[in-house]
PDB file of C-alpha atoms and ligand atoms in Angstrom:
ATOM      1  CA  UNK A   1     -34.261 220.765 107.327  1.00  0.00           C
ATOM      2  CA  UNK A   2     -33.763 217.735 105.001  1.00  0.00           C
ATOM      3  CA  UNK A   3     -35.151 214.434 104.669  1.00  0.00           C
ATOM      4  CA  UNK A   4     -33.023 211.320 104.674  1.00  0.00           C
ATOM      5  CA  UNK A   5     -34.086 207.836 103.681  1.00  0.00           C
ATOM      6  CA  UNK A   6     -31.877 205.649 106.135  1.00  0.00           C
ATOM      7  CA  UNK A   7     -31.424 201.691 105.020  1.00  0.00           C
ATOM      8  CA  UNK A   8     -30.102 199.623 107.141  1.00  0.00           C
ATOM      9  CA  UNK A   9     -28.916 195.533 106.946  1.00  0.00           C
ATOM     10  CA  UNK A  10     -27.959 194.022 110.067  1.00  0.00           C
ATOM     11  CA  UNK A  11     -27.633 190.430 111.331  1.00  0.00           C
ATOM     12  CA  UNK A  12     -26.545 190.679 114.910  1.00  0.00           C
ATOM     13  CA  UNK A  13     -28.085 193.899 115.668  1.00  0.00           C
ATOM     14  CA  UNK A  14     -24.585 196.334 115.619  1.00  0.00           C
ATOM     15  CA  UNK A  15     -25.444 198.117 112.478  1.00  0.00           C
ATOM     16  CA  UNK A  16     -28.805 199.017 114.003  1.00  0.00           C
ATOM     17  CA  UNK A  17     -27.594 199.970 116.997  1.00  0.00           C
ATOM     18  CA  UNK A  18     -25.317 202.265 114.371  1.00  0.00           C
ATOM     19  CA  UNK A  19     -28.211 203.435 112.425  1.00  0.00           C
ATOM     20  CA  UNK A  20     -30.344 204.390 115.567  1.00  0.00           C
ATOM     21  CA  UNK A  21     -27.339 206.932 116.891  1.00  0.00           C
ATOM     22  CA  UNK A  22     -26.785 208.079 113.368  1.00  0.00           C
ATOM     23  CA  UNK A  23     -30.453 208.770 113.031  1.00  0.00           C
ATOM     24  CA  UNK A  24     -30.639 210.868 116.467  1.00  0.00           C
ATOM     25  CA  UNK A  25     -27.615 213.022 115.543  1.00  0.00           C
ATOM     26  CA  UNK A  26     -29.028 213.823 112.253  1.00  0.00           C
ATOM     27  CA  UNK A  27     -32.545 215.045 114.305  1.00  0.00           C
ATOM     28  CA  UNK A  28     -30.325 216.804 116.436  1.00  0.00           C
ATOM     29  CA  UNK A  29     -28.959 218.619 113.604  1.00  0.00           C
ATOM     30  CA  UNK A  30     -32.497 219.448 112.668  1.00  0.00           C
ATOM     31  CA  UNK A  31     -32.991 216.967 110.011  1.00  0.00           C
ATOM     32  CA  UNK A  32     -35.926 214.117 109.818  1.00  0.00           C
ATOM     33  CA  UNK A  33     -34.899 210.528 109.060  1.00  0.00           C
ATOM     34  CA  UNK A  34     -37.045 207.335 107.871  1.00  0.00           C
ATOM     35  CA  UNK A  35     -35.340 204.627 109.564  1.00  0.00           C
ATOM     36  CA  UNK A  36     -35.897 201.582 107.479  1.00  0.00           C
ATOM     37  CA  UNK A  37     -34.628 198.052 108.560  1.00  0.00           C
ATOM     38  CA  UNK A  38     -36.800 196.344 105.665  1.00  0.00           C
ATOM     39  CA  UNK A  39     -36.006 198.888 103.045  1.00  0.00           C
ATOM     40  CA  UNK A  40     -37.506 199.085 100.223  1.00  0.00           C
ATOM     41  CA  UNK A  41     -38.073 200.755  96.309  1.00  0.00           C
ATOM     42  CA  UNK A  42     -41.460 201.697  97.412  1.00  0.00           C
ATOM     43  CA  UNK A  43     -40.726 203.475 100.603  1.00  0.00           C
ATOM     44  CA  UNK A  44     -37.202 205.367  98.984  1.00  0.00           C
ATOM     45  CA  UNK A  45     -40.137 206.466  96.319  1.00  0.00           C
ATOM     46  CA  UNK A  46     -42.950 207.742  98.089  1.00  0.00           C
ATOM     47  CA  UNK A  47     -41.892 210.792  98.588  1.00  0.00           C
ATOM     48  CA  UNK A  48     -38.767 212.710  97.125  1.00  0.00           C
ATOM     49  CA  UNK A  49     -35.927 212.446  99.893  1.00  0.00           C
ATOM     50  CA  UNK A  50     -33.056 214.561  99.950  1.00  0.00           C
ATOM     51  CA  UNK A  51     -30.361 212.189 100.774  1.00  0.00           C
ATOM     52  CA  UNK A  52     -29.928 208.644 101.511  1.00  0.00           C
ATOM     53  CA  UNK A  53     -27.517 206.859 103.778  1.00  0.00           C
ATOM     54  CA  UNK A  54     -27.160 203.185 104.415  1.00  0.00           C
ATOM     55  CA  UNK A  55     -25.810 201.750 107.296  1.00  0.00           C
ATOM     56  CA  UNK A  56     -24.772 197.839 106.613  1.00  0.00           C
ATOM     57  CA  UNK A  57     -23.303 195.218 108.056  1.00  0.00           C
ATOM     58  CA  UNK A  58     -21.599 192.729 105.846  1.00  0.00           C
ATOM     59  CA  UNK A  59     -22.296 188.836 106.360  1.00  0.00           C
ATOM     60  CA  UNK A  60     -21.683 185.594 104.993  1.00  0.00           C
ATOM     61  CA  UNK A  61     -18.889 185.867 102.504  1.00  0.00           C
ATOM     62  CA  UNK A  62     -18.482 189.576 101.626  1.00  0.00           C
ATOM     63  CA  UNK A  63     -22.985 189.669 101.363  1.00  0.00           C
ATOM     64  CA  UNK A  64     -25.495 191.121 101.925  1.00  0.00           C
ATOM     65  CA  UNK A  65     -27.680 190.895 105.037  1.00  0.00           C
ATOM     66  CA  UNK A  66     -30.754 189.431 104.636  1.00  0.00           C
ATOM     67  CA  UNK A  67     -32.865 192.490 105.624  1.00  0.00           C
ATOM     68  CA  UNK A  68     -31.462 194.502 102.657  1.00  0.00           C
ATOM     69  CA  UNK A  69     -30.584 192.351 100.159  1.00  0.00           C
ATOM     70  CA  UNK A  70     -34.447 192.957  98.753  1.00  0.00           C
ATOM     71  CA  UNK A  71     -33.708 196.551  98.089  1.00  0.00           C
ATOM     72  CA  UNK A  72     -30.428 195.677  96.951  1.00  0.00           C
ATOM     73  CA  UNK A  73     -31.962 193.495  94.200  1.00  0.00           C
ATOM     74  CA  UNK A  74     -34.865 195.936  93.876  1.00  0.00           C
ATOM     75  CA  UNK A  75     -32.980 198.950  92.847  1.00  0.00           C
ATOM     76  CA  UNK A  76     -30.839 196.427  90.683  1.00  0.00           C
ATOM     77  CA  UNK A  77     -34.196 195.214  88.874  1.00  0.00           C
ATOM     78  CA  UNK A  78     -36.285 198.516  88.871  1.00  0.00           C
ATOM     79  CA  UNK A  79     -33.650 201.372  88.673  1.00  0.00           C
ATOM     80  CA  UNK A  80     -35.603 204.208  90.007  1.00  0.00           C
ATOM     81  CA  UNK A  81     -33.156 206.659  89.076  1.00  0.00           C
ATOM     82  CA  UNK A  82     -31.486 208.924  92.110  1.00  0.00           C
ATOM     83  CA  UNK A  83     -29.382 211.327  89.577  1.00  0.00           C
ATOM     84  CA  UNK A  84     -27.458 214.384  91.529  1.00  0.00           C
ATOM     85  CA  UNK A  85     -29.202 212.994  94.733  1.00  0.00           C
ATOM     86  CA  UNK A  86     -26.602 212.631  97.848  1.00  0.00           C
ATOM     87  CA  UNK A  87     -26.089 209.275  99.148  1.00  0.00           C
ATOM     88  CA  UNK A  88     -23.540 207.998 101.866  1.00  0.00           C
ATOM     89  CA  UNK A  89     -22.123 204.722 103.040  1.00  0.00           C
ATOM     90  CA  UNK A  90     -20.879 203.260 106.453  1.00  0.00           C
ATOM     91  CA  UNK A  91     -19.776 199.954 105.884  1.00  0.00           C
ATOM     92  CA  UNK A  92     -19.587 197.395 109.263  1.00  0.00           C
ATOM     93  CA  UNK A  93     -17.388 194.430 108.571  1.00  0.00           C
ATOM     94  CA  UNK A  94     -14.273 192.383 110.208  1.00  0.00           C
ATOM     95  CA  UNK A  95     -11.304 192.530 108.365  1.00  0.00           C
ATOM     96  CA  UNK A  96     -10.409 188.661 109.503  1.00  0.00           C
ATOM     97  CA  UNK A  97     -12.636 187.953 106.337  1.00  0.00           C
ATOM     98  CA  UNK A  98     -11.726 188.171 102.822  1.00  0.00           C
ATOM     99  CA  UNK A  99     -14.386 190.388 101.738  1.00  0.00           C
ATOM    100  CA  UNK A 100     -13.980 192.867 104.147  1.00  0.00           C
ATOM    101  CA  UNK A 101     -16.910 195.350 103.945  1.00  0.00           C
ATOM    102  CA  UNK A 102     -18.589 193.750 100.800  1.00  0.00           C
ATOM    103  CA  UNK A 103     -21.829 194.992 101.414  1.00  0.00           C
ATOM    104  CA  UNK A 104     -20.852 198.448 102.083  1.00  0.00           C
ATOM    105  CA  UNK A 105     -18.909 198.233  98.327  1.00  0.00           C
ATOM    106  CA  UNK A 106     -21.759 196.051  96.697  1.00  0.00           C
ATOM    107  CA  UNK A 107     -24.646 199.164  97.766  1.00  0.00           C
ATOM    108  CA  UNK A 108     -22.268 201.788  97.040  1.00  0.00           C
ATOM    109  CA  UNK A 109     -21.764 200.481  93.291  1.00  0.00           C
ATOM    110  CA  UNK A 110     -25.623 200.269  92.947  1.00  0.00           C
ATOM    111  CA  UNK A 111     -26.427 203.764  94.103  1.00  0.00           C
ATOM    112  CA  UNK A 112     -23.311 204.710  91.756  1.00  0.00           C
ATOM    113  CA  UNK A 113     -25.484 203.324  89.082  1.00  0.00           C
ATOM    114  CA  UNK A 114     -28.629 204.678  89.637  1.00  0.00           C
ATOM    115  CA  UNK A 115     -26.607 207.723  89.239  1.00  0.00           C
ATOM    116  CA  UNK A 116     -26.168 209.398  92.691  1.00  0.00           C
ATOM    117  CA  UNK A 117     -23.669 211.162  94.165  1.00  0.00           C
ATOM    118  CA  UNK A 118     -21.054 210.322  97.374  1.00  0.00           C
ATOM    119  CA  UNK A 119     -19.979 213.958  98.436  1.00  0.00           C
ATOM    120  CA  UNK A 120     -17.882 211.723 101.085  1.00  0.00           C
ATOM    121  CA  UNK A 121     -16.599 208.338 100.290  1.00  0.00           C
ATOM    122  CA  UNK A 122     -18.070 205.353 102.456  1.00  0.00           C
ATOM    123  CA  UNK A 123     -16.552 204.842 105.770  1.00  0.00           C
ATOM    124  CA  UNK A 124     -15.403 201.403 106.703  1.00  0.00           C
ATOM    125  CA  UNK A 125     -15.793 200.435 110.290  1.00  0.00           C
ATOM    126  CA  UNK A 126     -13.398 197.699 111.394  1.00  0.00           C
ATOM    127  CA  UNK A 127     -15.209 194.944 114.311  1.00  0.00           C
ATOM    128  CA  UNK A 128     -11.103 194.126 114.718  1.00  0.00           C
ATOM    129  CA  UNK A 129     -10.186 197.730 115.063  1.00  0.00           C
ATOM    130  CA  UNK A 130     -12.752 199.387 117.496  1.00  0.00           C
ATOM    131  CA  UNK A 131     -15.476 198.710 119.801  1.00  0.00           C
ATOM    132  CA  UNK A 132     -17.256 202.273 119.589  1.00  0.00           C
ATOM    133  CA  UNK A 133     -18.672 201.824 115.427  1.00  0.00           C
ATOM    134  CA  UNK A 134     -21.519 204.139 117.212  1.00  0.00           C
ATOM    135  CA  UNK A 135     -18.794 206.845 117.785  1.00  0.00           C
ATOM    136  CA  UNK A 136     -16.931 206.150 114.345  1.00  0.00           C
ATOM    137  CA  UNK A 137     -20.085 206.574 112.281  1.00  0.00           C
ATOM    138  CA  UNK A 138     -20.894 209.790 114.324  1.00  0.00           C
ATOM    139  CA  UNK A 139     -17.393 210.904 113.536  1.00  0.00           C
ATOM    140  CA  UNK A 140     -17.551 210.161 109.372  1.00  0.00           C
ATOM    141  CA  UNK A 141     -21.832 211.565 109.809  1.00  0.00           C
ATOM    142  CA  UNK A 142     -20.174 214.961 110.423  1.00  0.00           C
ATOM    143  CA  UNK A 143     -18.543 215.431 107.356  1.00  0.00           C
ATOM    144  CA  UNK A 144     -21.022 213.783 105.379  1.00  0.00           C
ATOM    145  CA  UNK A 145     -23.728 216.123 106.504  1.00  0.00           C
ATOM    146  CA  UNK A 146     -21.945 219.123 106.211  1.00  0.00           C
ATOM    147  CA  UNK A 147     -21.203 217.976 102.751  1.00  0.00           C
ATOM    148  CA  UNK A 148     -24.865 216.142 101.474  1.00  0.00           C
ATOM    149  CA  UNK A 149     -26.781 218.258 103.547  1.00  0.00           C
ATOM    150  CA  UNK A 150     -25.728 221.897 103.243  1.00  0.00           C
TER     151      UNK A 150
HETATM  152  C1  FMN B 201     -21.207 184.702 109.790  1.00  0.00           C
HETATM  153  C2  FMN B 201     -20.523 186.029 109.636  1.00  0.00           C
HETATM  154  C3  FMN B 201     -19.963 186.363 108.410  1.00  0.00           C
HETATM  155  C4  FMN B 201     -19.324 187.596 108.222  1.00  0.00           C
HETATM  156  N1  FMN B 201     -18.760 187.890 106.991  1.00  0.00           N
HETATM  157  C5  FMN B 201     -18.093 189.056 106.847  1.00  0.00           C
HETATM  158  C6  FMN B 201     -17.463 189.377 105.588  1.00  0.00           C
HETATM  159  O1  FMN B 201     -17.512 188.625 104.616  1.00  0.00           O
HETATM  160  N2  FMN B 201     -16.837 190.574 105.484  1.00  0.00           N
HETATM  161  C7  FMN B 201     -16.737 191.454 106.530  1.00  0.00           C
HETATM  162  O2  FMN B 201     -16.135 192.507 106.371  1.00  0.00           O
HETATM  163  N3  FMN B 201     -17.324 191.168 107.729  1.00  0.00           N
HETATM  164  C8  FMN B 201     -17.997 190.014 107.904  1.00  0.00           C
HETATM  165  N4  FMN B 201     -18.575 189.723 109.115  1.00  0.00           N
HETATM  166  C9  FMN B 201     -18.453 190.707 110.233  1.00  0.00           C
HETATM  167  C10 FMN B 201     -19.701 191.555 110.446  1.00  0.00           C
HETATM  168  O3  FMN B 201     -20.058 192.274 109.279  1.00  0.00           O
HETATM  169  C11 FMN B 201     -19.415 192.552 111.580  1.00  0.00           C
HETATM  170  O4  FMN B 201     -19.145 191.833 112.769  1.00  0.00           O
HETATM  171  C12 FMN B 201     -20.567 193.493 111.819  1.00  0.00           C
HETATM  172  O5  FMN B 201     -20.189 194.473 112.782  1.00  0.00           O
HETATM  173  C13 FMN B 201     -21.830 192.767 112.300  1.00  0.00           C
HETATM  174  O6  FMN B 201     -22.882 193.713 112.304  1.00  0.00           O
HETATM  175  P1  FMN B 201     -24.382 193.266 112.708  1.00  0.00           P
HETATM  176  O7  FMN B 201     -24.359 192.971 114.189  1.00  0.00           O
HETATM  177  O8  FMN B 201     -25.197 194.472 112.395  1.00  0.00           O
HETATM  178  O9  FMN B 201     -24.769 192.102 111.897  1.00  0.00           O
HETATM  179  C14 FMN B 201     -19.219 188.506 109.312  1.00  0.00           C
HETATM  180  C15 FMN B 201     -19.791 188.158 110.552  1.00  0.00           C
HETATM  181  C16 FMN B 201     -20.421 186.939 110.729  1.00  0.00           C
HETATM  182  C17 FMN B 201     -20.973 186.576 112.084  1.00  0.00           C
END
Protein backbone atom coordinates (compact mmCIF):
# COMPACT_ATOMS: atom_id res chain seq x y z
CA UNK A 1 0.00 0.00 0.00
CA UNK A 2 1.39 3.45 -1.00
CA UNK A 3 0.54 6.89 -0.41
CA UNK A 4 -0.05 9.35 -3.21
CA UNK A 5 -0.28 13.11 -2.92
CA UNK A 6 -2.90 13.92 -5.78
CA UNK A 7 -2.93 17.85 -7.06
CA UNK A 8 -5.33 18.83 -9.01
CA UNK A 9 -6.15 22.45 -11.11
CA UNK A 10 -9.39 22.67 -12.65
CA UNK A 11 -11.58 25.54 -13.92
CA UNK A 12 -14.73 23.96 -15.22
CA UNK A 13 -14.74 21.04 -13.03
CA UNK A 14 -13.45 18.10 -15.83
CA UNK A 15 -10.10 17.61 -14.32
CA UNK A 16 -11.79 16.96 -10.98
CA UNK A 17 -14.16 14.89 -12.18
CA UNK A 18 -10.66 13.14 -13.62
CA UNK A 19 -8.93 13.25 -10.38
CA UNK A 20 -11.94 11.79 -8.35
CA UNK A 21 -12.00 8.41 -10.77
CA UNK A 22 -8.25 8.36 -10.74
CA UNK A 23 -8.29 8.55 -7.00
CA UNK A 24 -10.96 5.56 -6.61
CA UNK A 25 -9.00 3.25 -8.95
CA UNK A 26 -5.87 3.83 -7.12
CA UNK A 27 -7.99 2.75 -3.60
CA UNK A 28 -9.16 0.00 -5.51
CA UNK A 29 -5.75 -1.06 -6.16
CA UNK A 30 -5.16 -0.82 -2.46
CA UNK A 31 -3.44 2.42 -2.35
CA UNK A 32 -4.54 5.71 -0.17
CA UNK A 33 -4.71 9.07 -1.95
CA UNK A 34 -4.84 12.83 -0.53
CA UNK A 35 -6.96 14.47 -2.96
CA UNK A 36 -5.96 18.06 -2.96
CA UNK A 37 -7.82 20.74 -5.12
CA UNK A 38 -5.91 23.68 -3.18
CA UNK A 39 -2.57 21.99 -3.13
CA UNK A 40 -0.08 23.00 -1.39
CA UNK A 41 4.02 22.81 -0.12
CA UNK A 42 2.73 22.26 3.29
CA UNK A 43 0.35 19.45 2.73
CA UNK A 44 2.96 17.51 -0.10
CA UNK A 45 5.35 17.92 3.23
CA UNK A 46 3.62 16.74 6.10
CA UNK A 47 4.20 13.54 5.76
CA UNK A 48 6.61 11.60 3.31
CA UNK A 49 4.35 10.40 0.27
CA UNK A 50 5.35 7.85 -2.02
CA UNK A 51 4.29 9.25 -5.26
CA UNK A 52 2.63 12.22 -6.57
CA UNK A 53 0.34 12.68 -9.52
CA UNK A 54 -1.27 15.81 -10.79
CA UNK A 55 -4.20 15.96 -12.67
CA UNK A 56 -4.54 19.59 -14.55
CA UNK A 57 -6.44 21.27 -16.71
CA UNK A 58 -4.81 23.94 -18.76
CA UNK A 59 -6.54 27.53 -19.05
CA UNK A 60 -6.09 30.85 -20.30
CA UNK A 61 -3.24 30.83 -22.73
CA UNK A 62 -1.27 27.58 -22.17
CA UNK A 63 -1.68 28.48 -17.77
CA UNK A 64 -2.17 27.45 -15.04
CA UNK A 65 -5.51 27.11 -13.24
CA UNK A 66 -6.02 29.21 -10.58
CA UNK A 67 -6.39 26.48 -7.89
CA UNK A 68 -2.79 25.28 -8.53
CA UNK A 69 -0.92 27.89 -9.68
CA UNK A 70 0.00 28.54 -5.68
CA UNK A 71 1.78 25.27 -5.49
CA UNK A 72 3.10 25.79 -8.78
CA UNK A 73 4.83 28.99 -7.58
CA UNK A 74 5.40 27.41 -4.16
CA UNK A 75 7.54 24.56 -5.19
CA UNK A 76 9.18 27.16 -7.68
CA UNK A 77 10.02 29.53 -4.57
CA UNK A 78 10.67 26.89 -1.76
CA UNK A 79 12.08 23.78 -3.62
CA UNK A 80 11.35 21.11 -1.17
CA UNK A 81 13.31 18.65 -2.88
CA UNK A 82 11.36 15.25 -4.22
CA UNK A 83 14.77 13.41 -5.47
CA UNK A 84 14.11 9.57 -6.78
CA UNK A 85 10.41 10.19 -5.68
CA UNK A 86 7.76 9.02 -8.55
CA UNK A 87 5.63 11.62 -9.95
CA UNK A 88 3.08 11.43 -12.94
CA UNK A 89 1.24 13.82 -15.19
CA UNK A 90 -2.22 13.84 -17.02
CA UNK A 91 -2.47 16.87 -18.82
CA UNK A 92 -6.38 18.13 -19.89
CA UNK A 93 -6.25 20.66 -22.66
CA UNK A 94 -7.92 21.42 -26.30
CA UNK A 95 -5.68 21.28 -28.99
CA UNK A 96 -7.75 24.33 -30.86
CA UNK A 97 -5.30 26.43 -28.61
CA UNK A 98 -1.78 27.16 -29.15
CA UNK A 99 -0.51 25.98 -25.96
CA UNK A 100 -2.01 22.84 -25.96
CA UNK A 101 -1.54 21.18 -22.52
CA UNK A 102 0.71 24.00 -21.02
CA UNK A 103 0.00 23.30 -17.64
CA UNK A 104 0.52 19.69 -17.82
CA UNK A 105 4.30 20.69 -19.44
CA UNK A 106 4.77 23.80 -17.06
CA UNK A 107 4.22 21.15 -13.62
CA UNK A 108 6.03 18.47 -15.24
CA UNK A 109 9.27 20.77 -15.72
CA UNK A 110 8.95 21.84 -12.01
CA UNK A 111 8.75 18.40 -10.50
CA UNK A 112 11.72 17.64 -13.10
CA UNK A 113 13.51 20.21 -11.10
CA UNK A 114 12.90 19.40 -7.78
CA UNK A 115 14.47 16.30 -8.98
CA UNK A 116 11.76 13.57 -9.30
CA UNK A 117 11.26 10.97 -11.43
CA UNK A 118 8.38 10.21 -14.42
CA UNK A 119 8.60 6.29 -14.69
CA UNK A 120 5.77 7.10 -17.47
CA UNK A 121 5.73 10.24 -19.45
CA UNK A 122 2.59 12.61 -18.91
CA UNK A 123 -0.46 11.73 -20.78
CA UNK A 124 -2.16 14.40 -22.78
CA UNK A 125 -5.89 14.23 -22.93
CA UNK A 126 -7.36 15.94 -25.99
CA UNK A 127 -11.19 17.93 -25.13
CA UNK A 128 -11.19 17.74 -29.33
CA UNK A 129 -10.33 14.11 -29.40
CA UNK A 130 -12.54 12.31 -26.73
CA UNK A 131 -15.33 12.75 -24.44
CA UNK A 132 -14.36 9.87 -21.86
CA UNK A 133 -10.78 11.89 -20.25
CA UNK A 134 -12.23 9.74 -17.09
CA UNK A 135 -11.57 6.51 -19.14
CA UNK A 136 -8.23 7.87 -20.82
CA UNK A 137 -6.64 8.76 -17.49
CA UNK A 138 -7.76 5.29 -16.12
CA UNK A 139 -6.16 3.81 -19.18
CA UNK A 140 -2.47 5.86 -18.85
CA UNK A 141 -3.12 5.27 -14.41
CA UNK A 142 -2.46 1.59 -15.27
CA UNK A 143 0.82 1.81 -16.48
CA UNK A 144 1.83 4.46 -14.30
CA UNK A 145 1.03 2.47 -11.22
CA UNK A 146 2.45 -0.58 -12.22
CA UNK A 147 5.50 1.44 -12.92
CA UNK A 148 5.62 4.27 -9.70
CA UNK A 149 3.98 2.03 -7.52
CA UNK A 150 5.49 -1.45 -7.65
C1 LIG B 1 -10.81 30.06 -21.37
C2 LIG B 1 -10.18 28.74 -21.71
C3 LIG B 1 -8.84 28.71 -22.07
C4 LIG B 1 -8.20 27.50 -22.38
N1 LIG B 1 -6.87 27.50 -22.75
C5 LIG B 1 -6.29 26.33 -23.11
C6 LIG B 1 -4.91 26.31 -23.54
O1 LIG B 1 -4.22 27.33 -23.59
N2 LIG B 1 -4.37 25.11 -23.85
C7 LIG B 1 -5.09 23.94 -23.83
O2 LIG B 1 -4.54 22.89 -24.15
N3 LIG B 1 -6.40 23.94 -23.43
C8 LIG B 1 -7.00 25.09 -23.06
N4 LIG B 1 -8.31 25.09 -22.67
C9 LIG B 1 -9.07 23.80 -22.65
C10 LIG B 1 -9.21 23.20 -21.26
O3 LIG B 1 -7.95 22.97 -20.65
C11 LIG B 1 -9.95 21.85 -21.40
O4 LIG B 1 -11.24 22.09 -21.93
C12 LIG B 1 -10.08 21.14 -20.08
O5 LIG B 1 -10.64 19.85 -20.29
C13 LIG B 1 -10.94 21.91 -19.07
O6 LIG B 1 -10.82 21.24 -17.83
P1 LIG B 1 -11.56 21.82 -16.51
O7 LIG B 1 -13.05 21.62 -16.73
O8 LIG B 1 -11.04 20.97 -15.41
O9 LIG B 1 -11.20 23.24 -16.35
C14 LIG B 1 -8.95 26.29 -22.35
C15 LIG B 1 -10.31 26.33 -21.99
C16 LIG B 1 -10.93 27.53 -21.68
C17 LIG B 1 -12.40 27.55 -21.34
Amino acid sequence: MKQIYLAVGSVTGTATAVAERVALELKDLGHEVQLDSQASVAALTQQDFDAILVVTATTGQGDIPDNLLPFYAELGDTMPLQTGKPFGVIALGDSSYMNFCGAGEKMEERLYELQAVAPVPKVTIDATETVTPDDDAVFWLKEWSAAALA
